[in-house]
Amino acid sequence: MGVLSVEIVEGCRLPVLRKNQENEDEWPLAEILSVKEVSARKLYYVHYIDFNKRLDEWVTSDRLDMKKLQFPKKEAKTPTKNGLPGSRPSSPEREVKKSLDLNVQPTATATTTATAPSRGKTLPTPKRKVEPVPLAPQVSPVTPVPSLPSSAEASQAAVYPAARETSTFKSREDHEQLTSLTTQNGTARRLIPSQPGRKRKANCGGTDEVCSLRDSQDSSDGIPSAPRMTGSLVSDRSHDDIVTRMKNIECIELGRHRLKPWYFSPYPQELTALPILYLCEFCLKYLKSLKCLQRHLTKCNLRHPPGNEIYRKGTISFFEIDGRKNKTYSQNLCLIAKCFLDHKTLYYDTDPFLFYVMTEYDPKGFHIVGYFSKEKESTEDYNVACILTLPPYQRRGYGKLLIEFSYELSKVEGKTGTPEKPLSDLGLLSYRSYWSQTILEILMGLKPDNGERPQITINEISEITSVKKEDVISTLQYLNLINYYKGQYILTLSEDIVDGHERAMHKRHLRIDPKCLHFTPKDWSKRGKW
């Protein structure tokens, strides 16, 4: 009896053999995105379902589990009222029901409550009228969000020993709430006065509204809309096709490093078939062969990124590059960055952006480590559009240094800032870690005032760090520090939190020294042209 051969086509799903982090065999479900034949041997490009796209790869047929093959489902056509193929008609009742299901909580008119992750009993919420203010959508959807007092009615928190009960956060309208803190050993800490001479734009607050952290933003008509995931470089998924879902560059040689790209990047089509794409590490020009690169290096005079060096300490330097004045370099930088950023799209118009490139110096020149870009004029207080540490320099503290530098620029500008959303998985981890360490550093540095617990407001933390208020609140919730106790908000620093913070700070050797920063912000709104 003959064996029935099954042809695998694009769209099929089946388990594929791969090694996990422990170098053990596993068979995750994968989708076939493309099939090609090389030297009479079929190769399959697979995307592992529920895994990041950077793990996508070409595999041979011996790694496929044909017994559990799933063919792509044909789209079923449902008849309409007229019997013609198309989408099913929907009644007004169904539309109303659907809109009710999709809506998150409408604007609160009586009581706004939200509970933290449940670990204990929940306290009742007093019935008061509050106006929820939508905050940044970077709070994880699985983390419920409490409503907190905002700027004028600053929150008051005492750091009590391990009060780990989860509380329902209550809205209060009295103006006495300040954040008082007690440490684990019972010592009190005093109020941090606002820094004199710091001029700030009115983006920190100053209203009497109650801040309610949410995953959606309320629209003007009172119906919550989806989070705003748009920005200068946010990727539009509606045009995501099979070509851009697949890595198109096999390998990049940049200086002494060879990089394997994670994602698609729109380099010229003729370069995508090369086994190695060569880049000049100083001007980032792409070349098709090593001989072309060597010839280019004899003519390339750059030994550092174009633009102004605005920071130098030790071997670390930062260069500010205007996307209008250095358009070719900026576009080449975006091309290599797209190899490692999936959530951003590429604009060839770099005029509205500034690029801050971090380099490491040795006798051969200034070698690029990473960069971040920002809009010259941001209507939503974004201080970062894209941020990237190149893979050879990851897990060495450079990512956190880039983030810290972006907030140092915001301090000089007298603003609070936040990164563009959505953040990548690695970007969110880096920002969460930076925000946590920065805020805990302030809370643990508070001193007692006349034997009483120290006090600090959310707005004061935001002003000192230049971290946007929404990010401060979401970080406190992420660390599970905020509790409601005896009519006031308290911050509870447990021994585990304190010990973990001290260990993390001990490992963090790279820091930005504000004295080494030579930066004068420009008012781009007054310029007729960028």
Coordinates of C-alpha atoms in Angstrom, one line a residue:
M1 CA 0.0 0.0 0.0
G2 CA 1.5 3.4 -1.0
V3 CA 2.3 6.2 1.4
L4 CA 0.2 9.3 0.9
S5 CA 2.5 12.3 0.5
V6 CA 1.1 15.6 1.8
E7 CA 2.3 18.9 0.4
I8 CA 2.9 21.6 3.0
V9 CA 1.7 25.0 1.8
E10 CA 1.8 28.5 3.3
G11 CA -0.6 28.9 6.1
C12 CA -0.3 25.4 7.4
R13 CA 0.2 24.9 11.1
L14 CA 2.1 22.1 12.8
P15 CA 4.5 21.4 15.7
V16 CA 8.2 22.2 14.9
L17 CA 11.2 21.1 16.8
R18 CA 13.3 23.8 18.5
K19 CA 15.7 24.2 21.4
N20 CA 14.5 26.2 24.4
Q21 CA 16.6 28.4 26.7
E22 CA 17.7 25.3 28.7
N23 CA 18.8 23.7 25.4
E24 CA 16.0 21.1 25.7
D25 CA 13.9 19.9 22.8
E26 CA 10.3 21.3 22.5
W27 CA 7.6 21.1 19.9
P28 CA 5.7 24.5 19.8
L29 CA 3.0 25.0 17.3
A30 CA 4.2 27.1 14.3
E31 CA 2.8 28.5 11.1
I32 CA 4.4 28.1 7.7
L33 CA 4.9 31.6 6.2
S34 CA 7.0 30.6 3.2
V35 CA 8.5 27.6 1.3
K36 CA 11.6 27.6 -0.8
E37 CA 13.8 25.0 -2.5
V38 CA 17.6 25.2 -2.1
S39 CA 19.8 22.6 -3.8
A40 CA 16.9 20.2 -4.2
R41 CA 16.0 20.5 -0.6
K42 CA 12.9 22.2 0.7
L43 CA 13.1 24.8 3.5
Y44 CA 10.2 26.2 5.5
Y45 CA 10.0 29.6 7.1
V46 CA 8.1 29.2 10.4
H47 CA 6.6 31.6 12.9
Y48 CA 6.2 30.0 16.3
I49 CA 2.7 30.8 17.6
D50 CA 2.7 33.0 20.8
F51 CA 6.5 33.5 20.4
N52 CA 8.2 36.8 19.4
K53 CA 8.8 37.2 15.7
R54 CA 12.6 37.4 16.3
L55 CA 12.6 33.6 16.8
D56 CA 11.2 33.0 13.3
E57 CA 13.6 30.9 11.2
W58 CA 14.1 28.6 8.2
V59 CA 13.8 24.9 9.1
T60 CA 14.2 21.6 7.2
S61 CA 11.4 19.0 6.8
D62 CA 13.0 16.7 9.5
R63 CA 12.0 19.2 12.2
L64 CA 8.3 19.1 11.2
D65 CA 5.7 16.9 13.0
M66 CA 3.6 15.9 10.0
K67 CA 1.2 13.8 12.2
K68 CA -0.4 17.0 13.6
L69 CA -0.5 19.0 10.4
Q70 CA -3.4 21.6 10.2
F71 CA -4.3 23.0 6.8
P72 CA -5.4 26.6 6.5
K73 CA -9.1 27.1 7.0
K74 CA -11.1 28.4 4.1
E75 CA -13.1 31.5 4.9
A76 CA -16.8 30.5 5.1
K77 CA -19.1 32.8 3.3
T78 CA -22.3 33.5 5.2
P79 CA -25.4 34.4 3.2
T80 CA -27.0 37.8 3.7
K81 CA -30.7 38.6 3.7
N82 CA -30.8 38.6 -0.1
G83 CA -29.1 35.2 -0.3
L84 CA -25.9 36.8 -1.7
P85 CA -22.5 35.9 -0.2
G86 CA -21.1 38.4 2.3
S87 CA -21.1 39.3 5.9
R88 CA -24.0 38.4 8.1
P89 CA -26.4 41.3 8.7
S90 CA -26.5 42.7 12.2
S91 CA -29.5 43.9 14.0
P92 CA -29.6 47.1 16.0
E93 CA -30.0 45.1 19.2
R94 CA -26.8 43.1 18.3
E95 CA -24.9 46.3 17.6
V96 CA -26.0 47.8 20.9
K97 CA -25.0 44.7 22.8
K98 CA -21.6 44.5 21.0
S99 CA -20.9 48.2 21.8
L100 CA -21.8 47.5 25.5
D101 CA -19.5 44.5 25.6
L102 CA -16.6 46.4 24.0
N103 CA -16.9 49.4 26.2
V104 CA -14.7 49.7 29.2
Q105 CA -16.3 51.4 32.2
P106 CA -17.9 54.7 31.1
T107 CA -17.0 58.0 32.8
A108 CA -17.7 57.6 36.5
T109 CA -20.6 59.7 37.8
A110 CA -21.0 58.1 41.2
T111 CA -18.2 55.9 42.4
T112 CA -14.9 55.0 40.7
T113 CA -13.2 51.9 42.1
A114 CA -10.5 49.6 40.9
T115 CA -8.8 46.9 42.8
A116 CA -5.2 45.9 42.9
P117 CA -4.2 42.3 42.3
S118 CA -6.1 40.4 45.0
R119 CA -4.1 39.1 47.8
G120 CA -6.2 39.9 50.8
K121 CA -9.5 41.5 51.8
T122 CA -10.8 44.5 50.1
L123 CA -11.9 47.7 51.8
P124 CA -15.2 49.4 50.9
T125 CA -15.1 52.5 48.8
P126 CA -16.9 55.7 49.9
K127 CA -19.4 56.9 47.4
R128 CA -18.1 60.2 46.1
K129 CA -18.3 61.9 42.7
V130 CA -15.0 61.8 40.9
E131 CA -13.8 62.6 37.4
P132 CA -11.5 59.9 36.1
V133 CA -8.5 61.1 34.1
P134 CA -7.2 58.6 31.6
L135 CA -3.6 57.9 32.0
A136 CA -0.8 56.3 30.0
P137 CA -1.8 53.0 28.4
Q138 CA 1.5 51.3 29.3
V139 CA 0.0 49.7 32.3
S140 CA -0.2 46.0 31.6
P141 CA -3.8 45.0 30.8
V142 CA -3.6 42.3 33.5
T143 CA -2.9 44.8 36.2
P144 CA -6.1 46.4 37.5
V145 CA -5.8 50.1 38.0
P146 CA -6.8 52.1 41.0
S147 CA -8.0 55.7 41.1
L148 CA -5.6 57.9 42.9
P149 CA -5.6 61.5 44.0
S150 CA -3.8 63.8 41.7
S151 CA -1.6 66.9 41.8
A152 CA -3.5 69.3 44.0
E153 CA -4.7 66.7 46.4
A154 CA -1.5 64.9 46.6
S155 CA -1.5 61.4 47.9
Q156 CA -0.3 60.5 51.4
A157 CA 1.4 57.3 51.9
A158 CA 3.1 55.8 54.9
V159 CA 5.6 53.0 54.4
Y160 CA 4.5 50.4 56.9
P161 CA 6.2 47.1 57.4
A162 CA 4.9 44.7 54.8
A163 CA 1.2 45.7 54.8
R164 CA 0.7 43.3 51.9
E165 CA -3.1 43.3 52.0
T166 CA -4.6 44.4 48.7
S167 CA -6.9 47.3 49.1
T168 CA -9.5 48.9 47.0
F169 CA -8.2 52.4 46.2
K170 CA -10.6 55.1 47.2
S171 CA -11.1 58.6 45.8
R172 CA -10.8 61.4 48.4
E173 CA -11.5 65.1 47.8
D174 CA -9.9 66.5 51.0
H175 CA -6.7 68.4 50.3
E176 CA -4.8 66.9 53.3
Q177 CA -3.6 63.8 51.5
L178 CA 0.2 63.8 51.2
T179 CA 2.5 60.8 50.8
S180 CA 4.0 60.0 54.2
L181 CA 6.5 57.3 54.3
T182 CA 7.8 55.0 57.0
T183 CA 10.6 52.5 56.3
Q184 CA 10.7 48.9 57.3
N185 CA 12.6 49.7 60.5
G186 CA 10.1 52.3 61.5
T187 CA 12.2 55.4 60.9
A188 CA 10.4 58.4 59.4
R189 CA 11.3 60.5 56.5
R190 CA 10.5 64.1 55.7
L191 CA 8.8 66.0 52.9
I192 CA 11.0 66.7 49.9
P193 CA 10.8 70.4 49.1
S194 CA 10.5 71.3 45.4
Q195 CA 13.8 72.2 43.8
P196 CA 14.1 76.0 43.6
G197 CA 14.8 77.7 40.3
R198 CA 13.4 74.8 38.2
K199 CA 10.9 76.2 35.6
R200 CA 8.4 73.7 34.4
K201 CA 5.8 73.7 31.8
A202 CA 2.3 72.9 33.0
N203 CA 2.2 69.3 32.0
C204 CA 2.5 67.8 35.5
G205 CA -1.0 68.6 36.6
G206 CA -2.1 71.2 39.0
T207 CA -5.8 70.3 38.7
D208 CA -8.2 68.9 41.3
E209 CA -9.1 66.0 39.2
V210 CA -8.9 62.4 40.5
C211 CA -6.4 60.4 38.5
S212 CA -7.7 57.0 37.5
L213 CA -5.2 54.7 35.8
R214 CA -6.9 52.9 32.9
D215 CA -6.0 50.9 29.8
S216 CA -8.2 53.1 27.7
Q217 CA -8.7 56.8 27.2
D218 CA -12.1 58.5 27.6
S219 CA -13.3 60.3 24.5
S220 CA -15.1 63.6 24.7
D221 CA -18.5 62.0 24.5
G222 CA -17.9 59.9 27.5
I223 CA -17.4 56.6 25.7
P224 CA -13.9 55.1 26.3
S225 CA -11.9 54.7 23.2
A226 CA -9.0 52.4 22.5
P227 CA -5.6 53.5 23.8
R228 CA -3.8 55.8 21.5
M229 CA -1.1 53.7 19.9
T230 CA 0.0 56.3 17.4
G231 CA 3.0 58.4 17.3
S232 CA 5.8 59.5 15.0
L233 CA 7.1 56.1 14.2
V234 CA 4.4 53.6 15.4
S235 CA 3.9 50.7 13.0
D236 CA 0.6 50.5 11.2
R237 CA -0.3 46.8 11.3
S238 CA -3.1 47.2 8.7
H239 CA -0.5 46.9 5.9
D240 CA 1.4 44.0 7.5
D241 CA 1.9 41.5 4.7
I242 CA 3.8 38.2 4.2
V243 CA 6.9 40.1 2.9
T244 CA 7.4 42.3 6.0
R245 CA 6.6 39.4 8.4
M246 CA 9.8 37.6 7.2
K247 CA 13.4 38.6 8.0
N248 CA 15.0 39.6 4.7
I249 CA 18.7 40.2 5.8
E250 CA 20.7 37.1 6.8
C251 CA 23.7 38.8 8.5
I252 CA 25.1 42.3 9.0
E253 CA 28.7 43.1 9.6
L254 CA 29.2 46.4 11.6
G255 CA 32.8 47.1 12.6
R256 CA 34.1 44.1 14.6
H257 CA 30.6 42.7 15.1
R258 CA 28.4 40.4 13.1
L259 CA 24.7 40.8 13.8
K260 CA 21.8 38.5 13.0
P261 CA 18.7 40.7 12.4
W262 CA 15.5 40.0 14.2
Y263 CA 12.9 41.5 11.9
F264 CA 12.3 42.8 8.4
S265 CA 14.1 46.0 7.3
P266 CA 13.5 47.7 3.9
Y267 CA 17.0 47.6 2.5
P268 CA 17.3 47.5 -1.3
Q269 CA 16.0 44.3 -2.8
E270 CA 19.3 43.4 -4.5
L271 CA 21.1 43.3 -1.1
T272 CA 18.7 40.9 0.6
A273 CA 20.1 37.9 -1.3
L274 CA 23.6 38.5 0.0
P275 CA 25.0 36.2 2.8
I276 CA 26.4 39.3 4.6
L277 CA 25.5 43.0 4.3
Y278 CA 28.5 45.2 5.2
L279 CA 28.0 48.6 7.0
C280 CA 30.5 51.3 7.6
E281 CA 30.3 51.7 11.4
F282 CA 30.9 55.5 11.3
C283 CA 28.5 56.7 8.5
L284 CA 26.3 53.5 8.5
K285 CA 26.4 53.3 4.6
Y286 CA 25.5 49.8 3.4
L287 CA 27.7 48.0 0.9
K288 CA 27.4 44.7 -0.9
S289 CA 30.9 43.2 -0.4
L290 CA 34.0 43.4 1.9
K291 CA 36.0 44.9 -1.0
C292 CA 33.5 47.7 -1.4
L293 CA 33.7 48.4 2.3
Q294 CA 37.5 48.5 2.3
R295 CA 37.4 50.9 -0.7
H296 CA 34.8 53.1 1.1
L297 CA 36.8 53.2 4.3
T298 CA 39.7 54.8 2.4
K299 CA 37.4 57.7 1.4
C300 CA 35.2 58.0 4.5
N301 CA 36.5 60.7 6.8
L302 CA 34.0 60.2 9.6
R303 CA 35.3 58.7 12.9
H304 CA 32.2 59.6 14.9
P305 CA 28.6 60.2 14.2
P306 CA 27.9 63.6 12.5
G307 CA 26.4 66.3 14.7
N308 CA 27.3 67.8 18.1
E309 CA 28.9 65.9 20.9
I310 CA 26.8 67.0 23.9
Y311 CA 28.1 64.5 26.5
R312 CA 31.3 62.8 27.3
K313 CA 32.4 60.9 30.4
G314 CA 35.2 58.3 30.2
T315 CA 34.7 56.4 27.0
I316 CA 31.0 57.1 26.7
S317 CA 29.8 60.0 24.4
F318 CA 26.5 61.2 23.1
F319 CA 26.0 63.0 19.8
E320 CA 23.0 65.0 18.9
I321 CA 22.0 64.6 15.2
D322 CA 19.4 66.7 13.4
G323 CA 17.4 64.6 11.0
R324 CA 17.1 67.5 8.6
K325 CA 20.8 68.4 8.5
N326 CA 22.1 64.8 8.4
K327 CA 19.4 63.1 6.4
T328 CA 21.4 60.3 4.9
Y329 CA 23.0 59.2 8.2
S330 CA 19.6 59.4 9.9
Q331 CA 18.0 57.2 7.3
N332 CA 20.8 54.7 7.5
L333 CA 20.4 54.6 11.2
C334 CA 16.7 54.0 10.9
L335 CA 17.3 51.1 8.5
I336 CA 19.6 49.2 10.9
A337 CA 17.3 50.0 13.8
K338 CA 14.4 48.5 12.0
C339 CA 16.3 45.2 11.9
F340 CA 15.8 45.0 15.7
L341 CA 12.5 47.0 16.3
D342 CA 9.2 45.4 15.2
H343 CA 6.7 47.9 16.6
K344 CA 8.1 50.9 14.6
T345 CA 7.8 51.7 11.0
L346 CA 10.3 53.5 8.9
Y347 CA 9.8 57.1 7.7
Y348 CA 12.2 58.4 5.1
D349 CA 11.3 61.9 6.2
T350 CA 13.6 62.3 9.2
D351 CA 13.3 66.1 9.3
P352 CA 11.0 66.3 12.3
F353 CA 13.3 64.1 14.5
L354 CA 16.5 64.5 16.6
F355 CA 18.7 61.4 17.0
Y356 CA 20.9 60.9 20.1
V357 CA 23.6 58.3 19.4
M358 CA 25.6 56.8 22.2
T359 CA 29.1 55.7 21.4
E360 CA 32.1 54.0 23.0
Y361 CA 35.5 55.5 22.2
D362 CA 38.8 53.7 21.4
P363 CA 41.8 54.8 19.4
K364 CA 40.1 53.8 16.1
G365 CA 37.1 56.1 16.7
F366 CA 33.7 56.4 18.3
H367 CA 31.8 53.1 17.9
I368 CA 27.9 53.2 17.9
V369 CA 26.4 51.4 20.9
G370 CA 22.8 52.5 20.7
Y371 CA 20.6 55.5 20.1
F372 CA 17.2 57.0 20.7
S373 CA 15.2 59.5 18.6
K374 CA 12.6 62.1 19.6
E375 CA 10.3 64.5 17.9
K376 CA 11.5 68.1 17.8
E377 CA 7.9 69.1 18.8
S378 CA 5.8 66.5 20.6
T379 CA 2.2 67.4 21.4
E380 CA 2.0 64.5 23.9
D381 CA 5.1 65.0 26.0
Y382 CA 7.0 62.1 24.3
N383 CA 10.7 62.3 25.0
V384 CA 11.6 59.1 23.1
A385 CA 10.2 57.9 19.7
C386 CA 12.5 54.9 19.1
I387 CA 15.2 53.5 21.4
L388 CA 17.6 50.7 20.7
T389 CA 20.8 49.2 22.2
L390 CA 22.5 47.1 19.5
P391 CA 22.6 43.3 20.4
P392 CA 26.4 43.1 21.1
Y393 CA 26.0 45.7 23.9
Q394 CA 22.8 44.5 25.4
R395 CA 22.6 43.3 29.1
R396 CA 25.5 45.5 30.0
G397 CA 23.6 48.5 31.4
Y398 CA 23.6 50.6 28.2
G399 CA 19.9 50.5 27.7
K400 CA 19.2 52.0 31.1
L401 CA 21.9 54.6 30.4
L402 CA 20.1 55.7 27.2
I403 CA 16.8 56.0 29.2
E404 CA 18.5 58.0 31.9
F405 CA 20.0 60.3 29.4
S406 CA 16.6 60.9 27.8
Y407 CA 15.2 62.0 31.1
E408 CA 18.3 64.2 31.8
L409 CA 17.5 66.1 28.6
S410 CA 13.9 66.4 29.8
K411 CA 15.1 67.9 33.1
V412 CA 17.1 70.5 31.2
E413 CA 14.1 71.3 29.0
G414 CA 12.0 71.7 32.2
K415 CA 9.4 69.0 31.1
T416 CA 8.2 65.6 32.1
G417 CA 8.4 63.0 29.4
T418 CA 7.3 59.5 28.5
P419 CA 8.3 57.1 25.7
E420 CA 6.0 56.5 22.7
K421 CA 3.7 53.5 22.9
P422 CA 3.6 50.7 22.2
L423 CA 6.9 49.6 23.8
S424 CA 8.5 46.4 22.7
D425 CA 8.8 43.5 25.2
L426 CA 12.4 44.4 25.9
G427 CA 11.7 48.1 26.0
L428 CA 9.0 47.7 28.5
L429 CA 11.3 45.6 30.8
S430 CA 14.0 48.3 30.6
Y431 CA 11.6 51.2 31.3
R432 CA 9.9 49.3 34.2
S433 CA 13.3 48.6 35.7
Y434 CA 14.5 52.2 35.3
W435 CA 11.3 53.7 36.7
S436 CA 11.3 51.3 39.7
Q437 CA 14.9 52.0 40.6
T438 CA 14.6 55.8 40.1
I439 CA 11.4 56.1 42.3
L440 CA 12.7 53.7 45.0
E441 CA 15.9 55.7 45.1
I442 CA 13.9 58.8 46.0
L443 CA 11.7 57.1 48.5
M444 CA 14.6 55.5 50.4
G445 CA 16.5 58.8 50.4
L446 CA 13.7 60.5 52.4
K447 CA 14.6 61.6 56.0
P448 CA 12.3 61.8 59.0
D449 CA 11.0 65.2 60.0
N450 CA 10.7 65.8 63.7
G451 CA 10.1 62.2 64.4
E452 CA 7.2 62.0 61.9
R453 CA 6.8 59.9 58.8
P454 CA 8.2 61.7 55.7
Q455 CA 5.7 63.0 53.1
I456 CA 6.0 63.4 49.4
T457 CA 3.5 63.9 46.6
I458 CA 3.2 62.1 43.3
N459 CA 3.8 65.4 41.5
E460 CA 7.0 66.0 43.5
I461 CA 8.4 62.6 42.5
S462 CA 7.4 63.5 38.9
E463 CA 9.1 66.9 39.1
I464 CA 12.3 65.5 40.6
T465 CA 12.7 62.7 38.1
S466 CA 11.0 64.2 35.0
V467 CA 9.1 60.9 34.8
K468 CA 5.5 61.6 33.7
K469 CA 3.0 61.3 36.6
E470 CA 1.1 58.5 34.9
D471 CA 4.3 56.4 34.7
V472 CA 5.1 57.2 38.4
I473 CA 1.6 55.9 39.5
S474 CA 1.7 52.8 37.2
T475 CA 5.2 51.9 38.6
L476 CA 4.0 52.2 42.2
Q477 CA 1.1 49.9 41.3
Y478 CA 3.4 47.5 39.4
L479 CA 5.6 47.3 42.6
N480 CA 2.4 46.9 44.7
L481 CA 3.5 49.7 47.0
I482 CA 0.3 51.7 47.2
N483 CA -2.2 50.8 49.9
Y484 CA -5.2 52.5 51.5
Y485 CA -5.0 52.5 55.3
K486 CA -7.0 54.4 57.9
G487 CA -8.4 56.9 55.4
Q488 CA -5.1 57.7 53.6
Y489 CA -2.9 56.4 50.9
I490 CA 0.3 54.8 52.1
L491 CA 3.4 53.4 50.4
T492 CA 4.6 50.2 51.9
L493 CA 8.3 49.3 51.4
S494 CA 8.8 45.7 52.4
E495 CA 12.2 44.2 53.2
D496 CA 12.2 42.3 49.9
I497 CA 11.7 45.5 47.9
V498 CA 14.4 47.3 49.8
D499 CA 16.9 44.4 49.5
G500 CA 16.1 43.9 45.8
H501 CA 16.6 47.6 45.1
E502 CA 19.9 47.7 46.9
R503 CA 21.2 44.7 45.0
A504 CA 20.1 46.2 41.7
M505 CA 21.8 49.5 42.4
H506 CA 25.0 47.8 43.5
K507 CA 25.2 46.2 40.0
R508 CA 24.4 49.5 38.2
H509 CA 27.8 51.0 37.5
L510 CA 27.0 53.1 34.5
R511 CA 25.3 56.4 35.4
I512 CA 24.8 59.8 33.6
D513 CA 26.7 62.6 35.2
P514 CA 24.7 65.9 34.7
K515 CA 27.9 67.9 35.0
C516 CA 29.2 66.4 31.8
L517 CA 26.1 67.3 29.8
H518 CA 26.5 70.4 27.6
F519 CA 23.0 70.8 26.1
T520 CA 20.9 73.9 25.2
P521 CA 17.3 73.1 24.3
K522 CA 15.9 74.8 21.2
D523 CA 12.4 76.1 20.9
W524 CA 11.4 74.4 17.6
S525 CA 7.9 76.0 17.6
K526 CA 9.5 79.4 16.9
R527 CA 11.4 78.2 13.9
G528 CA 9.8 78.6 10.5
K529 CA 11.6 75.5 9.3
W530 CA 13.3 72.6 11.2

